[in-house]
XYZ file of N, CA and C in Angstrom:
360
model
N -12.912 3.286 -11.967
C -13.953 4.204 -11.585
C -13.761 4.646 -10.130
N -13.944 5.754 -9.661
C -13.560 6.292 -8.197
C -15.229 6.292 -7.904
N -14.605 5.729 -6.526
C -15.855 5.342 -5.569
C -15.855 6.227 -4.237
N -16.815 6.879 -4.003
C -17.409 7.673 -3.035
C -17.145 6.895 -1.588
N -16.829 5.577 -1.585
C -16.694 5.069 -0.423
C -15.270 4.533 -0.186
N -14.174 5.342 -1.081
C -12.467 4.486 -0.950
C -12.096 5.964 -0.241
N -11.161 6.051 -0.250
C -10.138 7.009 0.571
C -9.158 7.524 -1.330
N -8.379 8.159 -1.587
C -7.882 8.409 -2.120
C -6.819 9.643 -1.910
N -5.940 9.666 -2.935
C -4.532 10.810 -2.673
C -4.502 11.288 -4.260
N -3.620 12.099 -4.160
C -3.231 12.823 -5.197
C -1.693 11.700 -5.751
N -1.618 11.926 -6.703
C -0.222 10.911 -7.809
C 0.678 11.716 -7.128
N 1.037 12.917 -6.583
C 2.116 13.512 -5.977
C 2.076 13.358 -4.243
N 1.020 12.885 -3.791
C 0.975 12.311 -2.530
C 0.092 13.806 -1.730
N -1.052 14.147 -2.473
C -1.336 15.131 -1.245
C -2.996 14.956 -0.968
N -3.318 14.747 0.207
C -5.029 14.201 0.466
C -5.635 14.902 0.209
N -7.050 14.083 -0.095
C -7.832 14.320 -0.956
C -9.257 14.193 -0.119
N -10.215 15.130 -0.567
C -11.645 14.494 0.121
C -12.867 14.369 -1.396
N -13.321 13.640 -1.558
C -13.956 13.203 -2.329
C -15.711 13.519 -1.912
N -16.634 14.312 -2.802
C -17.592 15.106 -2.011
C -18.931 14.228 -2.981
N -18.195 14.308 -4.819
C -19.591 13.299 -5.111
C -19.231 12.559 -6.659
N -19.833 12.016 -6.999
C -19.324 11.510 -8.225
C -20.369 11.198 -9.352
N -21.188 11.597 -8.738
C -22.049 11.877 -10.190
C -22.735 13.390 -10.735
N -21.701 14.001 -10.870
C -21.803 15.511 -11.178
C -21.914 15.326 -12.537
N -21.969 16.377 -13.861
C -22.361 16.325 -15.016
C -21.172 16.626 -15.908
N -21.642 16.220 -17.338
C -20.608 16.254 -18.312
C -18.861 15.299 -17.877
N -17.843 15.974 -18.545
C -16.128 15.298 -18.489
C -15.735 14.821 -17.108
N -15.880 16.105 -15.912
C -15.978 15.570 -14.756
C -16.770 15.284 -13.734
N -17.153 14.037 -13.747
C -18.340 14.228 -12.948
C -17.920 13.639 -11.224
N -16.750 13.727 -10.748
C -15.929 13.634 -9.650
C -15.455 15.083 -8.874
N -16.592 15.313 -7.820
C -16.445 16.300 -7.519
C -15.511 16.033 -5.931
N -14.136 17.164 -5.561
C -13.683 17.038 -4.601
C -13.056 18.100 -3.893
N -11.927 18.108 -3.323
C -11.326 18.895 -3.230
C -9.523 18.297 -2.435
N -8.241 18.833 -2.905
C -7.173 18.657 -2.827
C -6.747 19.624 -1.484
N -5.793 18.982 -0.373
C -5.180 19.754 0.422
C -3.676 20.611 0.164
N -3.735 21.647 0.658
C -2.329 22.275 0.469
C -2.165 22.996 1.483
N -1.030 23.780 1.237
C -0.240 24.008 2.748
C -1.034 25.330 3.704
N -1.679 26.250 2.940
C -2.705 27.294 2.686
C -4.221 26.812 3.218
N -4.576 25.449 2.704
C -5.830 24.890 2.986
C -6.366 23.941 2.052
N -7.558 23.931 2.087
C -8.553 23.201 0.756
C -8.646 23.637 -0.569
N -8.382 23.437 -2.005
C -9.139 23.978 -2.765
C -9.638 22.718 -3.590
N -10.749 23.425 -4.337
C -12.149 22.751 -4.956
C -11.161 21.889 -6.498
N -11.974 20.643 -6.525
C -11.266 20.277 -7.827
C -12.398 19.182 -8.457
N -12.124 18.775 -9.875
C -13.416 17.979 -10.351
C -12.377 16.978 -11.132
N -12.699 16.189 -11.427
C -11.947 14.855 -12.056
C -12.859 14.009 -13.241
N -12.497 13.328 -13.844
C -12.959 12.673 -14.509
C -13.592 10.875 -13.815
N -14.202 10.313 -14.153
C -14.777 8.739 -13.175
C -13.698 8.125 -13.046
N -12.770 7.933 -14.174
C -11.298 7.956 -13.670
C -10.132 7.865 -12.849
N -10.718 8.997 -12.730
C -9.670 10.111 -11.658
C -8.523 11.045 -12.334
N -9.029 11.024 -13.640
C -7.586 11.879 -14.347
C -7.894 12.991 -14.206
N -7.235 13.966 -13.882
C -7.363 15.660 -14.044
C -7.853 16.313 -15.748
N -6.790 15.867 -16.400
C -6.906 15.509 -17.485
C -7.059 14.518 -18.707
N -7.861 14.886 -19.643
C -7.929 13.615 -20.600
C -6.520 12.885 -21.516
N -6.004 11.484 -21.365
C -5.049 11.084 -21.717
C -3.747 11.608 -20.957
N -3.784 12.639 -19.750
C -2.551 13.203 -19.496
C -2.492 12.707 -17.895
N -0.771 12.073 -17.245
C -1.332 11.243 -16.210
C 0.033 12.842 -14.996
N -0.709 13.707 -14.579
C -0.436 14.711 -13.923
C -0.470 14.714 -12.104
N 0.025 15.319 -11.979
C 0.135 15.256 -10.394
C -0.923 15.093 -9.589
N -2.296 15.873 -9.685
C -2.963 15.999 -9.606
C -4.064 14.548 -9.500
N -3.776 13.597 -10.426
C -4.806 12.762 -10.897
C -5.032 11.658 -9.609
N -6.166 11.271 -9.442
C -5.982 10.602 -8.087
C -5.671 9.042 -8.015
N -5.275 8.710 -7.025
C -4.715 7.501 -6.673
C -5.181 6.995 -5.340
N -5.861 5.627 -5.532
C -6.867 4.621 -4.226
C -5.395 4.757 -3.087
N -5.789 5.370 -1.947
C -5.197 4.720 -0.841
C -5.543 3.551 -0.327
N -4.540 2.616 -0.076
C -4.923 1.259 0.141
C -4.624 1.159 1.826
N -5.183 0.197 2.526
C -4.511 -0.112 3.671
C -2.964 -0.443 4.083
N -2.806 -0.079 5.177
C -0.996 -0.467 5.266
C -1.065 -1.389 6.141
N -0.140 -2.447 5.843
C 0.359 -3.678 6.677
C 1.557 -3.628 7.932
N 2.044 -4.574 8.482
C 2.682 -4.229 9.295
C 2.948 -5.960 9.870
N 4.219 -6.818 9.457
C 4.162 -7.825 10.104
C 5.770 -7.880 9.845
N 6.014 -8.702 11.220
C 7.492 -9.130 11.528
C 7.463 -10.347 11.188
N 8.669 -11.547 10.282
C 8.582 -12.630 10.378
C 10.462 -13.112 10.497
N 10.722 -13.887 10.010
C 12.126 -14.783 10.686
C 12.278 -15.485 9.060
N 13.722 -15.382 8.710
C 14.412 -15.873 7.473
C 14.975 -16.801 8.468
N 15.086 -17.677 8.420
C 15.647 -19.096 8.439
C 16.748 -19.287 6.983
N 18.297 -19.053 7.489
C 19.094 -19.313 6.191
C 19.440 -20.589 6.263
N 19.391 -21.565 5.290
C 20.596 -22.507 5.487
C 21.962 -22.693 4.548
N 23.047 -23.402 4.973
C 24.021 -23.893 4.069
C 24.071 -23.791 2.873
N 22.607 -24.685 2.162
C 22.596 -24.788 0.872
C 21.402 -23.783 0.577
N 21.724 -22.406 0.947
C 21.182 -21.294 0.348
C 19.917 -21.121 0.165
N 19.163 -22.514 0.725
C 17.423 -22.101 1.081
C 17.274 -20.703 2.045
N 16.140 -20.250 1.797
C 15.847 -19.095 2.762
C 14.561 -19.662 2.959
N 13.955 -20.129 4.146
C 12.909 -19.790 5.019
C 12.065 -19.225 5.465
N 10.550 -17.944 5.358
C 10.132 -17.540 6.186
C 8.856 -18.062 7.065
N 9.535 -17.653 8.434
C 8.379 -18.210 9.722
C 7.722 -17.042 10.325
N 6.806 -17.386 11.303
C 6.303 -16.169 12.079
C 7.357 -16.391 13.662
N 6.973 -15.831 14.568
C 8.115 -15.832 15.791
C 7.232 -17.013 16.124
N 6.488 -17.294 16.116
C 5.898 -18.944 17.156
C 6.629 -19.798 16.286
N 6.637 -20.051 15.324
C 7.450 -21.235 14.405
C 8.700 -21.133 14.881
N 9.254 -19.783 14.633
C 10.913 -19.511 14.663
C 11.101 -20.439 16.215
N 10.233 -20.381 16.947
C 10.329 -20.678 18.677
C 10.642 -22.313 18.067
N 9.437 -22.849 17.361
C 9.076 -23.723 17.775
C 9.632 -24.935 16.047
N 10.358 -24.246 15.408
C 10.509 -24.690 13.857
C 11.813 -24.693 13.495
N 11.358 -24.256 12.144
C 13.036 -23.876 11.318
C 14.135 -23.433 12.052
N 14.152 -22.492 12.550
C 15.281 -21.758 13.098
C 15.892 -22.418 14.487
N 15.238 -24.042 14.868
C 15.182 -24.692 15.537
C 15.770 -25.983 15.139
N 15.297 -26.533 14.361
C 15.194 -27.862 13.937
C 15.829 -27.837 12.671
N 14.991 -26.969 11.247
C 15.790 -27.609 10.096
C 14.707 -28.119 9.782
N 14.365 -27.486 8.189
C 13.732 -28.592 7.551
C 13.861 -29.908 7.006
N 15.384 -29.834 6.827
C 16.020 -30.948 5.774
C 17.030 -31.876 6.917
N 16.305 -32.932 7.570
C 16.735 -33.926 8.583
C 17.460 -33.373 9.554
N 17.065 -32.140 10.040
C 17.561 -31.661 11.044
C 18.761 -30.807 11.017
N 18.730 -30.508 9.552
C 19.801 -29.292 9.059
C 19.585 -28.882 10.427
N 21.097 -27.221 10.297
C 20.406 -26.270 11.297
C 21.017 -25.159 10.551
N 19.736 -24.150 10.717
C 20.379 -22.907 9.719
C 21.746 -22.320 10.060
N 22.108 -21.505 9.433
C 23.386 -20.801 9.692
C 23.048 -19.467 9.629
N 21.914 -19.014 10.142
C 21.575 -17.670 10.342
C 19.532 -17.848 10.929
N 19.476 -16.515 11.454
C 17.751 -16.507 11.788
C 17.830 -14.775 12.002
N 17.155 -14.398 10.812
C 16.919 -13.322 10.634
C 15.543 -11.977 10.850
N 15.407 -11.141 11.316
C 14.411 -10.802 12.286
C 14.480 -9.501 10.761
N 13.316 -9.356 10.167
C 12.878 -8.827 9.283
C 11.192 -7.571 9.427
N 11.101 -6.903 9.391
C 10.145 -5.946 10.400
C 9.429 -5.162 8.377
N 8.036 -5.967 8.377
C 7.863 -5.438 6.910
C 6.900 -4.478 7.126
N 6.591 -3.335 6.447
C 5.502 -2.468 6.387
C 5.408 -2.120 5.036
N 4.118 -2.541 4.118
C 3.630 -2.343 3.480
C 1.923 -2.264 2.904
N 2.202 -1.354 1.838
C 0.485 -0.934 1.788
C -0.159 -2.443 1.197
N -1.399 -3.065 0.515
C -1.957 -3.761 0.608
C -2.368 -3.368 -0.841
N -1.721 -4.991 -1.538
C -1.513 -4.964 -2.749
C -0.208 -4.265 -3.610
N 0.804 -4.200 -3.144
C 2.058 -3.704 -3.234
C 2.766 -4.837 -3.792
N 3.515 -4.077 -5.181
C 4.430 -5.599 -5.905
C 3.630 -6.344 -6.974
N 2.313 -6.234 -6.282
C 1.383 -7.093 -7.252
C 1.354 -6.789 -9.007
């Protein structure tokens, strides 16, 4: 069900403003889609499908929050992989070794950005 209080996009990636959602009859998702020209007016189903059963460019999709965290692969010998944050990496694995003082044979600096709920 599309909620008057999420953010949302278009399935082809183009923003969206969302104006009300309890309008009458098939669509009762009233909004409007951006393009290169400007705004135009569009209505949806509670959904969000443009159309019934048909999944089109148009149909909308929850923008989620985006993430943003750096962490440290710790490799070792016997092909464990590790991840730390940089205070551990300082102060851990990429230091010491989990396994009696192994010491990795690599420490890898990994930079992730992703939206929230991604993979799931």
């Amino acid at each position: 069900m599309i909620d008057i209080n999420k953010k949302y996009r278009t399935r082809d990636g183009r923003e969206v403003r969302i104006y009300a959602t309890d309008g009458a009859d098939k669509y009762p998702v009233h909004g409007s889609i951006k393009y290169e020209t400007g705004w135009e007016l569009f209505t949806w189903q509670l959904d969000g499908m443009r159309t019934p059963g048909h999944k089109g460019g148009g149909d909308l999709i929850e923008v989620r929050p985006r993430h943003k965290r750096t962490v440290w692969l710790a490799v070792y010998p016997n092909g464990y992989i590790e991840a730390t944050s940089k205070l551990e990496w300082r102060n851990g694995p990429c230091i010491n070794g989990p396994y009696d003082g192994e010491k990795p044979i690599a420490c890898i600096k990994v930079d992730l950005d992703f939206e929230e709920g991604e993979g799931l």
